[in-house]
Amino acid sequence: KAGVTQTPRYLIKTRGQQVTLSCSPISGHRSVSWYQQTPGQGLQFLFEYFSETQRNKGNFPGRFSGRQFSNSRSEMNVSTLELGDSALYLCASSLADIQRRESRDSYNEQFFGPGTRLTVL
Amino acid sequence: KQEVTQIPAALSVPEGENLVLNCSFTDSAIYNLQWFRQDPGKGLTSLLLIQSSQREQTSGRLNASLDKSSGRSTLYIAASQPGDSATYLCAVFSGGYQKVTFGIGTKLQVIP
């Protein structure tokens, strides 16, 4: 079974531009979560999509948005890029949404993609 | 506000040694706790998931324990190998706006 894939792997943009990142989850997984990883802040949760609906959201400004398609693929968009948006953006997929309590271990387990390295100049 | 702390921040051990990585969290109302490893410039690899009702999980040379009442989890690595060198992260899944909170990680180096 193929893992989580993210495109593009590397991206260079300038301040003020916008960017769209893509994530394809593991086949059968309906939940996709997005994270931002920086050396100073570590990994921070952006939002989660489940069955095309945003189910959970972290504490990020409205410039960060996303969507999920009927095939569970997800895109994340960042508008009006700032220097501080330079980071590794990771997506993760799981069978169930992250807030759901399941009796089976595997439902909540998150599997991560390789990430997209975004550099804002 | 959930806060997750991992101690130590870095660890260097000789090959073959058993070691323990620590993860502590401030809010014990968690759903799950998951341990990951991350290799430089790469994504995260899931190691073990512990649900809030469980006390421990084992996979090969890895054993993770969870004590919700004290807000602690430990990852035990037996007979460490150079291939275990990576950064180990714990993630706590809980309610509130944070949803998922990661620790900064423990950078492990196993010396041959």
PDB file of C-alpha atoms in Angstrom:
ATOM      1  CA  LYS A   1       0.000   0.000   0.000  1.00  0.00           C
ATOM      2  CA  ALA A   2       1.441   3.361  -0.992  1.00  0.00           C
ATOM      3  CA  GLY A   3       2.209   5.842   1.764  1.00  0.00           C
ATOM      4  CA  VAL A   4       1.252   9.474   2.120  1.00  0.00           C
ATOM      5  CA  THR A   5       2.586  11.597  -0.725  1.00  0.00           C
ATOM      6  CA  GLN A   6       3.122  15.336  -0.813  1.00  0.00           C
ATOM      7  CA  THR A   7       3.852  17.627  -3.730  1.00  0.00           C
ATOM      8  CA  PRO A   8       5.888  19.579  -4.386  1.00  0.00           C
ATOM      9  CA  ARG A   9       8.781  18.546  -2.155  1.00  0.00           C
ATOM     10  CA  TYR A  10      10.504  21.922  -2.325  1.00  0.00           C
ATOM     11  CA  LEU A  11       9.165  25.381  -3.051  1.00  0.00           C
ATOM     12  CA  ILE A  12      10.667  28.862  -3.096  1.00  0.00           C
ATOM     13  CA  LYS A  13       8.374  31.883  -3.030  1.00  0.00           C
ATOM     14  CA  THR A  14       8.671  35.586  -2.282  1.00  0.00           C
ATOM     15  CA  ARG A  15       6.812  37.621   0.299  1.00  0.00           C
ATOM     16  CA  GLY A  16       3.254  38.481  -0.636  1.00  0.00           C
ATOM     17  CA  GLN A  17       2.800  35.524  -2.976  1.00  0.00           C
ATOM     18  CA  GLN A  18       0.473  32.639  -2.310  1.00  0.00           C
ATOM     19  CA  VAL A  19       1.188  28.920  -2.397  1.00  0.00           C
ATOM     20  CA  THR A  20      -0.791  25.691  -2.670  1.00  0.00           C
ATOM     21  CA  LEU A  21       0.509  22.393  -1.312  1.00  0.00           C
ATOM     22  CA  SER A  22      -0.972  19.008  -2.059  1.00  0.00           C
ATOM     23  CA  CYS A  23      -1.312  15.836  -0.001  1.00  0.00           C
ATOM     24  CA  SER A  24      -2.555  12.413  -1.072  1.00  0.00           C
ATOM     25  CA  PRO A  25      -3.420  10.167   1.892  1.00  0.00           C
ATOM     26  CA  ILE A  26      -3.035   6.435   2.204  1.00  0.00           C
ATOM     27  CA  SER A  27      -5.760   4.659   0.276  1.00  0.00           C
ATOM     28  CA  GLY A  28      -8.836   4.262   2.474  1.00  0.00           C
ATOM     29  CA  HIS A  29      -7.853   6.996   4.918  1.00  0.00           C
ATOM     30  CA  ARG A  30     -10.436   9.748   5.206  1.00  0.00           C
ATOM     31  CA  SER A  31      -8.667  12.073   7.607  1.00  0.00           C
ATOM     32  CA  VAL A  32      -5.896  14.427   6.528  1.00  0.00           C
ATOM     33  CA  SER A  33      -4.144  16.704   9.005  1.00  0.00           C
ATOM     34  CA  TRP A  34      -1.662  19.460   8.248  1.00  0.00           C
ATOM     35  CA  TYR A  35       1.266  20.570  10.393  1.00  0.00           C
ATOM     36  CA  GLN A  36       3.916  23.264  10.263  1.00  0.00           C
ATOM     37  CA  GLN A  37       7.391  22.417  11.531  1.00  0.00           C
ATOM     38  CA  THR A  38       9.968  25.111  12.298  1.00  0.00           C
ATOM     39  CA  PRO A  39      13.191  24.919  14.327  1.00  0.00           C
ATOM     40  CA  GLY A  40      11.895  27.418  16.871  1.00  0.00           C
ATOM     41  CA  GLN A  41       8.306  26.233  17.364  1.00  0.00           C
ATOM     42  CA  GLY A  42       8.571  22.545  16.551  1.00  0.00           C
ATOM     43  CA  LEU A  43       5.524  20.842  15.063  1.00  0.00           C
ATOM     44  CA  GLN A  44       2.288  22.775  15.230  1.00  0.00           C
ATOM     45  CA  PHE A  45      -1.150  21.545  14.211  1.00  0.00           C
ATOM     46  CA  LEU A  46      -2.798  23.575  11.444  1.00  0.00           C
ATOM     47  CA  PHE A  47      -6.081  21.805  10.705  1.00  0.00           C
ATOM     48  CA  GLU A  48      -7.719  18.502   9.920  1.00  0.00           C
ATOM     49  CA  TYR A  49     -10.108  17.507   7.195  1.00  0.00           C
ATOM     50  CA  PHE A  50     -12.374  14.495   7.324  1.00  0.00           C
ATOM     51  CA  SER A  51     -14.795  13.554   4.540  1.00  0.00           C
ATOM     52  CA  GLU A  52     -14.339  16.956   2.863  1.00  0.00           C
ATOM     53  CA  THR A  53     -15.148  18.881   6.059  1.00  0.00           C
ATOM     54  CA  GLN A  54     -12.769  20.787   8.297  1.00  0.00           C
ATOM     55  CA  ARG A  55     -13.178  19.029  11.628  1.00  0.00           C
ATOM     56  CA  ASN A  56     -10.455  20.619  13.730  1.00  0.00           C
ATOM     57  CA  LYS A  57      -8.376  23.761  13.519  1.00  0.00           C
ATOM     58  CA  GLY A  58      -5.234  24.932  15.255  1.00  0.00           C
ATOM     59  CA  ASN A  59      -4.310  28.449  16.236  1.00  0.00           C
ATOM     60  CA  PHE A  60      -3.136  29.886  12.902  1.00  0.00           C
ATOM     61  CA  PRO A  61      -4.250  33.038  11.059  1.00  0.00           C
ATOM     62  CA  GLY A  62      -6.842  32.957   8.300  1.00  0.00           C
ATOM     63  CA  ARG A  63      -4.103  33.174   5.663  1.00  0.00           C
ATOM     64  CA  PHE A  64      -3.784  29.427   6.150  1.00  0.00           C
ATOM     65  CA  SER A  65      -6.643  27.497   4.613  1.00  0.00           C
ATOM     66  CA  GLY A  66      -7.300  24.121   3.139  1.00  0.00           C
ATOM     67  CA  ARG A  67      -9.780  21.839   1.516  1.00  0.00           C
ATOM     68  CA  GLN A  68     -10.355  18.185   0.895  1.00  0.00           C
ATOM     69  CA  PHE A  69     -11.712  16.537  -2.204  1.00  0.00           C
ATOM     70  CA  SER A  70     -14.055  13.576  -2.547  1.00  0.00           C
ATOM     71  CA  ASN A  71     -11.089  11.249  -3.112  1.00  0.00           C
ATOM     72  CA  SER A  72      -9.648  12.434   0.265  1.00  0.00           C
ATOM     73  CA  ARG A  73      -6.769  14.305  -1.366  1.00  0.00           C
ATOM     74  CA  SER A  74      -6.186  17.590   0.395  1.00  0.00           C
ATOM     75  CA  GLU A  75      -4.681  20.934  -0.478  1.00  0.00           C
ATOM     76  CA  MET A  76      -3.373  23.614   1.815  1.00  0.00           C
ATOM     77  CA  ASN A  77      -3.164  27.236   0.734  1.00  0.00           C
ATOM     78  CA  VAL A  78      -1.174  30.043   2.284  1.00  0.00           C
ATOM     79  CA  SER A  79      -1.911  33.537   1.025  1.00  0.00           C
ATOM     80  CA  THR A  80       0.173  36.697   1.390  1.00  0.00           C
ATOM     81  CA  LEU A  81       3.286  34.800   2.360  1.00  0.00           C
ATOM     82  CA  GLU A  82       5.504  36.140   5.146  1.00  0.00           C
ATOM     83  CA  LEU A  83       9.132  35.310   5.896  1.00  0.00           C
ATOM     84  CA  GLY A  84       8.012  33.466   9.019  1.00  0.00           C
ATOM     85  CA  ASP A  85       6.019  31.014   6.902  1.00  0.00           C
ATOM     86  CA  SER A  86       9.257  29.340   5.841  1.00  0.00           C
ATOM     87  CA  ALA A  87       8.935  25.837   7.244  1.00  0.00           C
ATOM     88  CA  LEU A  88       8.513  22.169   6.558  1.00  0.00           C
ATOM     89  CA  TYR A  89       4.822  21.485   5.976  1.00  0.00           C
ATOM     90  CA  LEU A  90       3.769  17.976   6.811  1.00  0.00           C
ATOM     91  CA  CYS A  91       0.522  16.202   6.225  1.00  0.00           C
ATOM     92  CA  ALA A  92      -0.669  13.062   7.934  1.00  0.00           C
ATOM     93  CA  SER A  93      -3.518  10.694   7.228  1.00  0.00           C
ATOM     94  CA  SER A  94      -5.491   8.328   9.435  1.00  0.00           C
ATOM     95  CA  LEU A  95      -8.578   6.178   9.183  1.00  0.00           C
ATOM     96  CA  ALA A  96     -10.567   8.146  11.744  1.00  0.00           C
ATOM     97  CA  ASP A  97     -10.582  11.809  12.651  1.00  0.00           C
ATOM     98  CA  ILE A  98      -8.186  12.732  15.432  1.00  0.00           C
ATOM     99  CA  GLN A  99     -10.900  13.531  17.960  1.00  0.00           C
ATOM    100  CA  ARG A 100     -12.667  10.207  17.626  1.00  0.00           C
ATOM    101  CA  ARG A 101     -12.164   7.628  20.346  1.00  0.00           C
ATOM    102  CA  GLU A 102     -12.025   4.186  18.821  1.00  0.00           C
ATOM    103  CA  SER A 103     -11.711   0.804  20.426  1.00  0.00           C
ATOM    104  CA  ARG A 104      -9.297  -0.370  17.745  1.00  0.00           C
ATOM    105  CA  ASP A 105      -5.740   0.883  17.991  1.00  0.00           C
ATOM    106  CA  SER A 106      -5.189   1.655  14.351  1.00  0.00           C
ATOM    107  CA  TYR A 107      -8.053   4.048  13.730  1.00  0.00           C
ATOM    108  CA  ASN A 108      -6.367   7.118  15.182  1.00  0.00           C
ATOM    109  CA  GLU A 109      -2.797   6.307  14.201  1.00  0.00           C
ATOM    110  CA  GLN A 110      -1.373   9.054  12.008  1.00  0.00           C
ATOM    111  CA  PHE A 111       0.941   8.370   9.079  1.00  0.00           C
ATOM    112  CA  PHE A 112       3.026  11.225   7.770  1.00  0.00           C
ATOM    113  CA  GLY A 113       4.211  12.210   4.330  1.00  0.00           C
ATOM    114  CA  PRO A 114       7.769  13.393   3.550  1.00  0.00           C
ATOM    115  CA  GLY A 115       6.781  17.057   3.733  1.00  0.00           C
ATOM    116  CA  THR A 116       7.069  20.134   1.545  1.00  0.00           C
ATOM    117  CA  ARG A 117       9.955  22.469   2.325  1.00  0.00           C
ATOM    118  CA  LEU A 118       8.733  26.035   1.763  1.00  0.00           C
ATOM    119  CA  THR A 119      11.224  28.881   1.658  1.00  0.00           C
ATOM    120  CA  VAL A 120       9.914  32.442   1.577  1.00  0.00           C
ATOM    121  CA  LEU A 121      12.416  35.086   0.411  1.00  0.00           C
TER     122      LEU A 121
ATOM    123  CA  LYS B   1      -3.395  24.811  27.483  1.00  0.00           C
ATOM    124  CA  GLN B   2      -1.694  21.491  26.801  1.00  0.00           C
ATOM    125  CA  GLU B   3       2.100  21.606  26.989  1.00  0.00           C
ATOM    126  CA  VAL B   4       4.355  18.700  26.099  1.00  0.00           C
ATOM    127  CA  THR B   5       7.935  18.446  27.314  1.00  0.00           C
ATOM    128  CA  GLN B   6      10.530  15.935  26.224  1.00  0.00           C
ATOM    129  CA  ILE B   7      13.609  15.224  28.287  1.00  0.00           C
ATOM    130  CA  PRO B   8      16.446  14.996  27.489  1.00  0.00           C
ATOM    131  CA  ALA B   9      16.703  17.231  24.421  1.00  0.00           C
ATOM    132  CA  ALA B  10      19.663  15.225  23.175  1.00  0.00           C
ATOM    133  CA  LEU B  11      21.183  11.894  24.091  1.00  0.00           C
ATOM    134  CA  SER B  12      24.296  10.074  22.952  1.00  0.00           C
ATOM    135  CA  VAL B  13      24.768   6.421  23.883  1.00  0.00           C
ATOM    136  CA  PRO B  14      27.050   3.547  22.826  1.00  0.00           C
ATOM    137  CA  GLU B  15      25.581   0.811  20.687  1.00  0.00           C
ATOM    138  CA  GLY B  16      23.851  -1.949  22.637  1.00  0.00           C
ATOM    139  CA  GLU B  17      22.723   0.214  25.524  1.00  0.00           C
ATOM    140  CA  ASN B  18      19.106   0.260  26.724  1.00  0.00           C
ATOM    141  CA  LEU B  19      17.648   3.741  26.995  1.00  0.00           C
ATOM    142  CA  VAL B  20      14.548   5.631  28.077  1.00  0.00           C
ATOM    143  CA  LEU B  21      13.081   8.745  26.506  1.00  0.00           C
ATOM    144  CA  ASN B  22      10.624  10.808  28.490  1.00  0.00           C
ATOM    145  CA  CYS B  23       7.533  12.759  27.525  1.00  0.00           C
ATOM    146  CA  SER B  24       5.423  14.731  29.985  1.00  0.00           C
ATOM    147  CA  PHE B  25       2.174  16.609  29.418  1.00  0.00           C
ATOM    148  CA  THR B  26       0.258  19.087  31.561  1.00  0.00           C
ATOM    149  CA  ASP B  27      -3.373  18.171  30.842  1.00  0.00           C
ATOM    150  CA  SER B  28      -4.181  14.537  31.608  1.00  0.00           C
ATOM    151  CA  ALA B  29      -7.471  14.617  29.636  1.00  0.00           C
ATOM    152  CA  ILE B  30      -5.928  13.049  26.539  1.00  0.00           C
ATOM    153  CA  TYR B  31      -7.346  10.733  23.907  1.00  0.00           C
ATOM    154  CA  ASN B  32      -4.140   9.177  22.621  1.00  0.00           C
ATOM    155  CA  LEU B  33      -0.394   9.542  22.711  1.00  0.00           C
ATOM    156  CA  GLN B  34       1.758   8.638  19.747  1.00  0.00           C
ATOM    157  CA  TRP B  35       5.523   8.266  19.448  1.00  0.00           C
ATOM    158  CA  PHE B  36       7.314   9.074  16.194  1.00  0.00           C
ATOM    159  CA  ARG B  37      10.832   9.165  14.876  1.00  0.00           C
ATOM    160  CA  GLN B  38      12.058  11.727  12.393  1.00  0.00           C
ATOM    161  CA  ASP B  39      15.203  11.429  10.319  1.00  0.00           C
ATOM    162  CA  PRO B  40      16.894  14.658   9.171  1.00  0.00           C
ATOM    163  CA  GLY B  41      14.892  16.436   6.478  1.00  0.00           C
ATOM    164  CA  LYS B  42      12.287  13.695   6.403  1.00  0.00           C
ATOM    165  CA  GLY B  43       8.724  13.204   7.537  1.00  0.00           C
ATOM    166  CA  LEU B  44       7.666  11.387  10.677  1.00  0.00           C
ATOM    167  CA  THR B  45       7.516   7.612  11.063  1.00  0.00           C
ATOM    168  CA  SER B  46       4.941   6.264  13.503  1.00  0.00           C
ATOM    169  CA  LEU B  47       6.410   4.011  16.170  1.00  0.00           C
ATOM    170  CA  LEU B  48       3.674   3.354  18.712  1.00  0.00           C
ATOM    171  CA  LEU B  49       0.202   4.626  19.518  1.00  0.00           C
ATOM    172  CA  ILE B  50      -1.176   4.350  23.053  1.00  0.00           C
ATOM    173  CA  GLN B  51      -4.844   5.001  23.663  1.00  0.00           C
ATOM    174  CA  SER B  52      -5.863   6.725  26.885  1.00  0.00           C
ATOM    175  CA  SER B  53      -7.263   3.477  28.307  1.00  0.00           C
ATOM    176  CA  GLN B  54      -4.006   1.594  27.746  1.00  0.00           C
ATOM    177  CA  ARG B  55      -0.898   1.465  29.908  1.00  0.00           C
ATOM    178  CA  GLU B  56       1.675   0.319  27.376  1.00  0.00           C
ATOM    179  CA  GLN B  57       2.366  -0.812  23.839  1.00  0.00           C
ATOM    180  CA  THR B  58       5.224  -2.866  22.458  1.00  0.00           C
ATOM    181  CA  SER B  59       6.721  -3.231  19.019  1.00  0.00           C
ATOM    182  CA  GLY B  60       9.952  -5.173  18.616  1.00  0.00           C
ATOM    183  CA  ARG B  61      12.667  -3.487  20.684  1.00  0.00           C
ATOM    184  CA  LEU B  62      10.374  -0.583  21.551  1.00  0.00           C
ATOM    185  CA  ASN B  63       8.076  -0.303  24.540  1.00  0.00           C
ATOM    186  CA  ALA B  64       5.998   2.755  25.328  1.00  0.00           C
ATOM    187  CA  SER B  65       4.178   3.295  28.594  1.00  0.00           C
ATOM    188  CA  LEU B  66       1.538   5.814  29.576  1.00  0.00           C
ATOM    189  CA  ASP B  67       0.620   7.121  33.028  1.00  0.00           C
ATOM    190  CA  LYS B  68      -2.180   9.620  32.518  1.00  0.00           C
ATOM    191  CA  SER B  69      -2.541  10.512  36.180  1.00  0.00           C
ATOM    192  CA  SER B  70       1.037  11.727  36.380  1.00  0.00           C
ATOM    193  CA  GLY B  71       1.086  13.115  32.835  1.00  0.00           C
ATOM    194  CA  ARG B  72       3.973  10.966  31.681  1.00  0.00           C
ATOM    195  CA  SER B  73       4.930   8.610  28.905  1.00  0.00           C
ATOM    196  CA  THR B  74       8.210   6.815  28.368  1.00  0.00           C
ATOM    197  CA  LEU B  75       9.690   5.191  25.298  1.00  0.00           C
ATOM    198  CA  TYR B  76      12.065   2.369  26.101  1.00  0.00           C
ATOM    199  CA  ILE B  77      14.510   1.260  23.415  1.00  0.00           C
ATOM    200  CA  ALA B  78      16.287  -2.019  24.061  1.00  0.00           C
ATOM    201  CA  ALA B  79      19.706  -2.901  22.670  1.00  0.00           C
ATOM    202  CA  SER B  80      20.122   0.349  20.758  1.00  0.00           C
ATOM    203  CA  GLN B  81      21.623   0.298  17.244  1.00  0.00           C
ATOM    204  CA  PRO B  82      23.212   3.029  15.091  1.00  0.00           C
ATOM    205  CA  GLY B  83      20.097   2.891  12.885  1.00  0.00           C
ATOM    206  CA  ASP B  84      18.070   4.128  15.853  1.00  0.00           C
ATOM    207  CA  SER B  85      19.788   7.513  15.555  1.00  0.00           C
ATOM    208  CA  ALA B  86      17.031  10.053  14.875  1.00  0.00           C
ATOM    209  CA  THR B  87      14.857  12.597  16.632  1.00  0.00           C
ATOM    210  CA  TYR B  88      12.050  11.043  18.661  1.00  0.00           C
ATOM    211  CA  LEU B  89       8.832  12.996  19.068  1.00  0.00           C
ATOM    212  CA  CYS B  90       5.793  12.390  21.196  1.00  0.00           C
ATOM    213  CA  ALA B  91       2.381  13.766  20.250  1.00  0.00           C
ATOM    214  CA  VAL B  92      -0.560  14.158  22.586  1.00  0.00           C
ATOM    215  CA  PHE B  93      -4.099  14.157  21.191  1.00  0.00           C
ATOM    216  CA  SER B  94      -6.585  16.017  23.379  1.00  0.00           C
ATOM    217  CA  GLY B  95      -9.546  18.357  23.316  1.00  0.00           C
ATOM    218  CA  GLY B  96      -9.556  22.092  23.144  1.00  0.00           C
ATOM    219  CA  TYR B  97      -8.315  24.185  20.266  1.00  0.00           C
ATOM    220  CA  GLN B  98      -4.874  22.593  20.247  1.00  0.00           C
ATOM    221  CA  LYS B  99      -6.131  19.115  19.281  1.00  0.00           C
ATOM    222  CA  VAL B 100      -2.611  17.770  18.765  1.00  0.00           C
ATOM    223  CA  THR B 101       0.446  18.934  20.688  1.00  0.00           C
ATOM    224  CA  PHE B 102       3.953  17.782  19.888  1.00  0.00           C
ATOM    225  CA  GLY B 103       7.014  17.876  22.061  1.00  0.00           C
ATOM    226  CA  ILE B 104      10.191  19.424  20.661  1.00  0.00           C
ATOM    227  CA  GLY B 105      11.771  15.975  20.530  1.00  0.00           C
ATOM    228  CA  THR B 106      14.804  14.094  21.802  1.00  0.00           C
ATOM    229  CA  LYS B 107      17.720  13.833  19.393  1.00  0.00           C
ATOM    230  CA  LEU B 108      19.280  10.420  19.828  1.00  0.00           C
ATOM    231  CA  GLN B 109      22.702   9.412  18.596  1.00  0.00           C
ATOM    232  CA  VAL B 110      23.815   5.799  18.930  1.00  0.00           C
ATOM    233  CA  ILE B 111      27.560   5.461  18.562  1.00  0.00           C
ATOM    234  CA  PRO B 112      28.910   2.254  16.955  1.00  0.00           C
TER     235      PRO B 112
END
